Every structure is written in C-alpha cells, then in structure tokens.
Amino acid sequence: MDLKQLQYFVSVVEAGGFSRAASALNLAQPSLSRQIALLEEELEQRLLIRTGRGVVPTEAGAALLQHARSMLDTARRAQGELRDLHSSPSGRIAVGLPPRVAVRLGVPLVQRFRQRFPRAVITLIEGLTLGLREQLIGAKLDLALLFDPQPSPLLEYRPLMRERLLLFAPKDTALPARLGLAALADYPMILAGAPNAIRAQVDAAIRPKGIELKVVAEVGAVQTALALVMAGVGSTILPESAQHLHPGGSKLPRAPIGPPALWNSLVLALPRTVPGSRLVSGTAQLIRELDIHQVLPGG
C-alpha cells in the first residue's frame, strides 16, 4: 500500500466512479482499476461496490477512506514543511558594516532578512573597512560592505554604489563651484586618522602632486568630523550621504573636489575560499536588492 494507491482510492470514492476519477487524474481507466485491484489484493478486503450510479465504499472501504485522507493530509503537510525548509534556511550569519552604512542600512536589512529567512539569525558587526576586511579574510564574518578595500585574492568584490567626495566647510564659508586638489591646501582640515578608506583616497591623490594639507585634527568618526566643522574648527572631506549623520550636516557649505574627481566606492565583499551557503548567497542577494541610493541618500 503506497500513497499513490491511497490517492487513487480517495479520488474514486469522491468522484463516485472510475471514469470520472480517471479523467480528473489524467489516467487511463484500466490503469486506475488495476491500482485499486492491487490495493484490495494487498489488504485482502473488498473496498468498492459497483452500482448503477457508480461505486460506493464497502464497510472496509469506508474505514480505509478515513485513514487514507488522514495519511494523505499528513504527507502534504510534510512536503510543505520540507519545501519551507528548502526555501528558508536556518543558521546564523555575520555581516560587517561600516558605521555610517549601519546607521542607515541596518534597520531595512534586518527587517528584510527576518521576512525572507524567519528561521535564521543575523548578526551585524560594525567597524572600519580595514578591520572588517581582516575579519572577512579570517572567516569571522560571512560577508561585509566595504569602502574602497585593498584588493585581495581571497575576496570577491561586487560594486554597489559610488559617491563623489566633497569638501564640507564651516557655515558662511564661500566655496567655489568645485575645488581642485591644490586648493585643498588652503583649508584647515579635519580628517580621519589612517587607516581609513577616504583618507587613503585623499593621500593617494595629493602625494604625487606634492600637495600638503593643513590637518588640524584627526578623528575616528564621521559624526565627530561634522560636529567640528559645525563648530568652525575646520573643513572635512566626505561623501555627500555623510551629511545625514549629523543634524546640521545638510546646512554646511560643500563643493565637489576635482578635477580629478575623488570617489568613495561601496562594495559587497565575499570570501573566495569558503563555499557560500544558501543563507550567505541569499543574504548577499537581499543586500543587492536594497535600493542603496535610497538608503544612503545623496549617493
């Protein structure tokens, strides 16, 4: 006795005859009759009685019908649960995010993750690009979003967005439409201390040209840099989306740098050496589906 035979038996009873059941099952009637005969032979019971209007179950058939329906329902529920397991993997995943990305992307990312992977747990690790990159290489993270990371044969980078770097100046500062690299030397600067992706971009651009900046302070957080600019201490170099990390950031005078223009690139980084699980690949796809330019306005 197998599930297919039970399904055939239930179909014949519910249809009230072999011909109607065979048509519903898209099966030849002789084949359907043969399967019911094999079931009766195995159970050593007559299950159906033919009448002028079709077939009706015998007492044994009526008893089997109740069990058959229950067994078929259990099988359907089991198949459904297995499909859910296949489409919604379990487990844990660690995702690295730079702080200014985490503050904007963290909420929509976790919300989407919970909807798509209700049986899994996501851990967000915040840190600077260099540290996140090292954790990714060291298998402490499953994937990460990084700003302008150094190339590595161990990592795969998938571009997400680019932002042009701007000079943010204290209020009431008159700025030109754009600033050449040499003009940056005219402004007291508040920059991130090395190692930092934006600082590395700026240093790599000005060093070959012999340009020296007037660095008056080095800080570790974008919010602090913007607060110092708001206080009139100096200017800073950031992508436009960074303005949203400080209440007064959008009111600061700013101008694009270049030519040559300087860009801050955000990439999705994945390890090449560790086979990605369905949870990792699914989370990576989820991140790519997010509208990063909407989440990080100004980009």
Coordinates of C-alpha atoms in Angstrom, one line a residue:
M1 CA 0.0 0.0 0.0
D2 CA 1.5 3.3 -1.1
L3 CA 0.4 6.9 -1.1
K4 CA -0.3 6.9 -4.8
Q5 CA -2.8 4.0 -4.4
L6 CA -4.4 5.7 -1.5
Q7 CA -4.8 8.9 -3.6
Y8 CA -6.4 6.9 -6.4
F9 CA -8.8 5.2 -4.0
V10 CA -9.9 8.5 -2.4
S11 CA -10.3 10.0 -5.9
V12 CA -12.6 7.2 -7.0
V13 CA -14.7 7.4 -3.9
E14 CA -15.0 11.2 -4.1
A15 CA -15.7 11.1 -7.8
G16 CA -18.3 8.3 -7.4
G17 CA -16.9 6.3 -10.2
F18 CA -13.8 5.1 -12.1
S19 CA -14.3 7.1 -15.3
R20 CA -14.8 10.4 -13.6
A21 CA -11.8 9.8 -11.3
A22 CA -9.6 8.7 -14.2
S23 CA -10.4 11.8 -16.1
A24 CA -9.6 14.0 -13.1
L25 CA -6.3 12.2 -12.5
N26 CA -5.5 12.3 -16.2
L27 CA -5.1 8.5 -16.1
A28 CA -6.4 5.6 -18.3
Q29 CA -9.3 4.0 -16.6
P30 CA -7.9 0.4 -16.9
S31 CA -4.7 1.6 -15.1
L32 CA -6.8 3.1 -12.3
S33 CA -8.9 0.0 -12.0
R34 CA -5.7 -2.1 -11.8
Q35 CA -4.3 0.0 -9.0
I36 CA -7.4 -0.3 -6.9
A37 CA -7.4 -4.1 -7.5
L38 CA -3.8 -4.3 -6.3
L39 CA -4.8 -2.3 -3.2
E40 CA -7.7 -4.7 -2.5
E41 CA -5.5 -7.7 -3.1
E42 CA -2.9 -6.4 -0.6
L43 CA -5.5 -5.6 2.1
E44 CA -7.4 -8.7 1.4
Q45 CA -10.6 -6.7 1.5
R46 CA -13.2 -5.6 -1.0
L47 CA -13.1 -1.8 -0.9
L48 CA -15.6 -0.7 -3.5
I49 CA -19.0 -1.9 -4.8
R50 CA -20.2 -1.0 -8.2
T51 CA -23.8 0.3 -8.5
G52 CA -25.9 1.5 -11.3
R53 CA -24.8 5.1 -10.5
G54 CA -21.1 4.4 -10.0
V55 CA -19.2 3.0 -6.9
V56 CA -19.6 3.2 -3.2
P57 CA -17.2 2.1 -0.5
T58 CA -17.8 -1.1 1.4
E59 CA -17.5 -1.1 5.2
A60 CA -13.8 -1.8 4.9
G61 CA -13.5 0.9 2.2
A62 CA -15.2 3.4 4.5
A63 CA -12.8 2.6 7.2
L64 CA -9.8 2.9 4.9
L65 CA -11.1 6.2 3.5
Q66 CA -10.8 7.9 6.8
H67 CA -7.3 6.7 7.3
A68 CA -6.3 7.4 3.7
R69 CA -7.4 11.0 3.9
S70 CA -5.5 11.5 7.2
M71 CA -2.4 9.9 5.7
L72 CA -2.5 12.0 2.6
D73 CA -3.0 15.2 4.6
T74 CA 0.0 14.3 6.7
A75 CA 2.1 13.7 3.6
R76 CA 1.0 17.0 2.1
R77 CA 1.9 18.9 5.3
A78 CA 5.3 17.1 5.4
Q79 CA 6.0 18.1 1.8
G80 CA 5.1 21.7 2.6
E81 CA 7.4 21.8 5.6
L82 CA 10.2 20.4 3.6
R83 CA 9.6 23.0 0.9
D84 CA 9.7 25.7 3.6
L85 CA 13.0 24.3 4.9
H86 CA 14.4 24.4 1.4
S87 CA 13.3 28.0 0.8
S88 CA 14.0 29.3 4.2
P89 CA 17.4 28.0 5.6
S90 CA 18.3 28.2 9.2
G91 CA 21.5 29.1 10.9
R92 CA 23.4 32.3 11.7
I93 CA 25.2 34.8 9.5
A94 CA 27.6 37.6 10.5
V95 CA 27.5 40.8 8.3
G96 CA 30.1 43.5 8.6
L97 CA 29.0 47.1 8.0
P98 CA 30.9 50.5 8.3
P99 CA 29.2 52.7 11.0
R100 CA 27.8 55.3 8.6
V101 CA 26.3 52.5 6.5
A102 CA 25.0 50.6 9.5
V103 CA 23.1 53.6 10.8
R104 CA 21.1 53.8 7.6
L105 CA 21.1 50.3 6.3
G106 CA 20.8 48.3 9.5
V107 CA 17.1 48.6 10.0
P108 CA 15.9 47.8 6.5
L109 CA 18.4 45.0 6.2
V110 CA 17.3 43.2 9.4
Q111 CA 13.6 43.8 8.5
R112 CA 14.0 42.2 5.1
F113 CA 16.2 39.4 6.5
R114 CA 13.5 38.5 9.1
Q115 CA 10.9 38.4 6.3
R116 CA 12.9 36.2 4.0
F117 CA 14.7 34.0 6.5
P118 CA 12.5 33.6 9.6
R119 CA 14.4 30.6 10.8
A120 CA 17.8 32.3 10.7
V121 CA 19.6 34.8 12.8
I122 CA 21.6 37.8 11.5
T123 CA 24.4 39.5 13.4
L124 CA 25.6 43.0 12.4
I125 CA 29.2 43.8 13.1
E126 CA 30.2 47.4 12.8
G127 CA 33.7 48.5 12.1
L128 CA 36.0 50.4 9.7
T129 CA 36.8 48.9 6.3
L130 CA 40.3 47.7 7.2
G131 CA 39.1 45.8 10.3
L132 CA 36.1 44.3 8.6
R133 CA 38.2 43.2 5.7
E134 CA 40.6 41.4 8.0
Q135 CA 37.7 39.7 9.8
L136 CA 36.3 38.6 6.5
I137 CA 39.6 37.1 5.5
G138 CA 39.9 35.4 8.9
A139 CA 36.4 33.8 8.5
K140 CA 34.9 35.8 11.4
L141 CA 32.4 37.4 9.0
D142 CA 30.4 35.8 6.3
L143 CA 30.2 38.9 4.1
A144 CA 30.7 42.6 4.5
L145 CA 30.1 46.0 2.9
L146 CA 33.4 47.8 2.5
F147 CA 34.6 51.2 1.3
D148 CA 37.4 51.1 -1.3
P149 CA 39.0 48.0 0.1
Q150 CA 42.5 46.9 -0.9
P151 CA 42.4 44.0 -3.5
S152 CA 42.8 40.5 -2.2
P153 CA 42.9 37.1 -3.9
L154 CA 40.9 35.8 -1.0
L155 CA 38.0 38.2 -1.5
E156 CA 35.5 38.9 -4.2
Y157 CA 34.2 42.5 -4.6
R158 CA 30.8 43.3 -6.1
P159 CA 30.2 47.1 -6.6
L160 CA 27.2 48.6 -5.0
M161 CA 27.5 52.4 -5.4
R162 CA 29.9 55.3 -5.9
E163 CA 29.8 58.7 -4.3
R164 CA 31.9 61.7 -5.2
L165 CA 33.9 63.2 -2.3
L166 CA 33.1 66.7 -1.3
L167 CA 34.7 69.4 0.9
F168 CA 32.4 70.3 3.8
A169 CA 33.2 73.7 5.2
P170 CA 32.1 75.7 8.3
K171 CA 28.9 77.8 7.8
D172 CA 29.3 81.1 6.0
T173 CA 32.3 79.8 4.1
A174 CA 32.2 80.9 0.5
L175 CA 33.2 77.9 -1.7
P176 CA 33.7 77.8 -5.5
A177 CA 31.6 75.6 -7.7
R178 CA 34.4 73.0 -7.4
L179 CA 37.8 72.6 -5.8
G180 CA 40.9 71.5 -7.5
L181 CA 43.3 69.3 -5.5
A182 CA 45.8 72.2 -4.9
A183 CA 43.0 74.4 -3.5
L184 CA 42.5 71.9 -0.6
A185 CA 45.7 73.2 0.9
D186 CA 44.0 76.5 1.6
Y187 CA 41.6 75.0 4.2
P188 CA 42.3 73.8 7.7
M189 CA 41.4 70.1 7.6
I190 CA 39.7 67.6 10.0
L191 CA 40.4 64.2 8.6
A192 CA 40.0 60.6 9.6
G193 CA 43.2 59.1 11.0
A194 CA 44.9 56.3 9.0
P195 CA 44.0 53.6 8.2
N196 CA 40.8 54.9 6.6
A197 CA 39.4 54.5 3.1
I198 CA 38.7 58.2 2.5
R199 CA 42.0 59.3 4.0
A200 CA 43.8 56.8 1.8
Q201 CA 41.9 58.2 -1.3
V202 CA 42.9 61.7 -0.5
D203 CA 46.5 60.9 0.4
A204 CA 47.0 58.8 -2.8
A205 CA 45.7 61.8 -4.9
I206 CA 47.7 64.6 -3.4
R207 CA 51.0 62.9 -2.6
P208 CA 52.2 62.6 -6.2
K209 CA 51.5 66.3 -6.7
G210 CA 53.4 67.4 -3.6
I211 CA 50.3 68.9 -2.0
E212 CA 50.4 69.2 1.7
L213 CA 47.2 69.7 3.7
K214 CA 46.8 71.7 6.9
V215 CA 45.5 68.9 9.1
V216 CA 44.4 70.5 12.4
A217 CA 42.7 67.3 13.8
E218 CA 42.3 63.7 13.1
V219 CA 39.1 61.9 14.3
G220 CA 37.7 58.4 14.1
A221 CA 34.0 59.0 13.4
V222 CA 32.2 60.9 10.7
Q223 CA 29.8 62.4 13.2
T224 CA 32.7 63.9 15.2
A225 CA 34.3 65.4 12.0
L226 CA 31.0 67.0 11.1
A227 CA 30.5 68.4 14.6
L228 CA 33.9 70.0 14.5
V229 CA 33.1 71.6 11.1
M230 CA 29.8 72.8 12.6
A231 CA 31.8 74.4 15.4
G232 CA 34.0 76.2 12.9
V233 CA 37.2 74.3 13.7
G234 CA 37.9 73.4 10.1
S235 CA 36.7 71.6 6.9
T236 CA 36.5 67.9 6.2
I237 CA 36.3 65.6 3.1
L238 CA 33.3 63.2 3.0
P239 CA 30.8 61.8 0.5
E240 CA 27.5 63.6 0.3
S241 CA 25.5 60.9 2.1
A242 CA 27.6 61.5 5.3
Q243 CA 25.8 64.8 5.9
H244 CA 22.8 62.9 7.3
L245 CA 24.9 61.6 10.2
H246 CA 24.7 65.0 11.9
P247 CA 21.6 67.1 12.4
G248 CA 23.3 70.2 10.9
G249 CA 25.2 68.4 8.2
S250 CA 22.9 69.3 5.4
K251 CA 23.3 73.0 6.1
L252 CA 27.0 73.1 5.7
P253 CA 28.6 74.6 2.6
R254 CA 30.1 72.0 0.4
A255 CA 31.7 71.6 -3.0
P256 CA 32.9 68.7 -5.1
I257 CA 36.6 68.0 -5.4
G258 CA 38.3 67.9 -8.7
P259 CA 39.5 67.6 -11.3
P260 CA 40.5 64.9 -10.9
A261 CA 37.3 63.8 -9.0
L262 CA 37.7 61.7 -6.0
W263 CA 35.2 58.9 -5.4
N264 CA 34.2 56.7 -2.5
S265 CA 33.1 53.3 -3.6
L266 CA 31.0 50.8 -1.6
V267 CA 31.3 47.2 -2.4
L268 CA 29.8 43.9 -1.2
A269 CA 32.7 41.6 -0.2
L270 CA 32.6 37.8 -0.1
P271 CA 35.3 35.3 0.7
R272 CA 36.5 33.2 -2.3
T273 CA 38.0 30.4 -0.2
V274 CA 34.8 29.4 1.7
P275 CA 31.9 27.9 -0.2
G276 CA 28.9 30.2 0.3
S277 CA 25.9 28.6 2.0
R278 CA 22.4 29.3 0.7
L279 CA 22.0 31.7 3.7
V280 CA 25.1 33.6 2.6
S281 CA 24.1 33.8 -1.0
G282 CA 20.6 34.7 -0.1
T283 CA 21.7 37.5 2.2
A284 CA 24.0 38.8 -0.5
Q285 CA 21.2 38.9 -3.0
L286 CA 18.9 40.6 -0.4
I287 CA 21.5 43.4 0.1
R288 CA 21.8 43.8 -3.7
E289 CA 18.0 44.2 -3.9
L290 CA 18.0 47.0 -1.4
D291 CA 18.0 50.5 -3.0
I292 CA 21.3 51.6 -1.6
H293 CA 21.0 55.1 -3.1
Q294 CA 17.7 55.4 -1.3
V295 CA 19.0 54.1 1.9
L296 CA 22.1 56.3 1.7
P297 CA 20.6 59.5 0.2
G298 CA 23.0 61.7 -1.5
G299 CA 24.8 58.9 -3.2

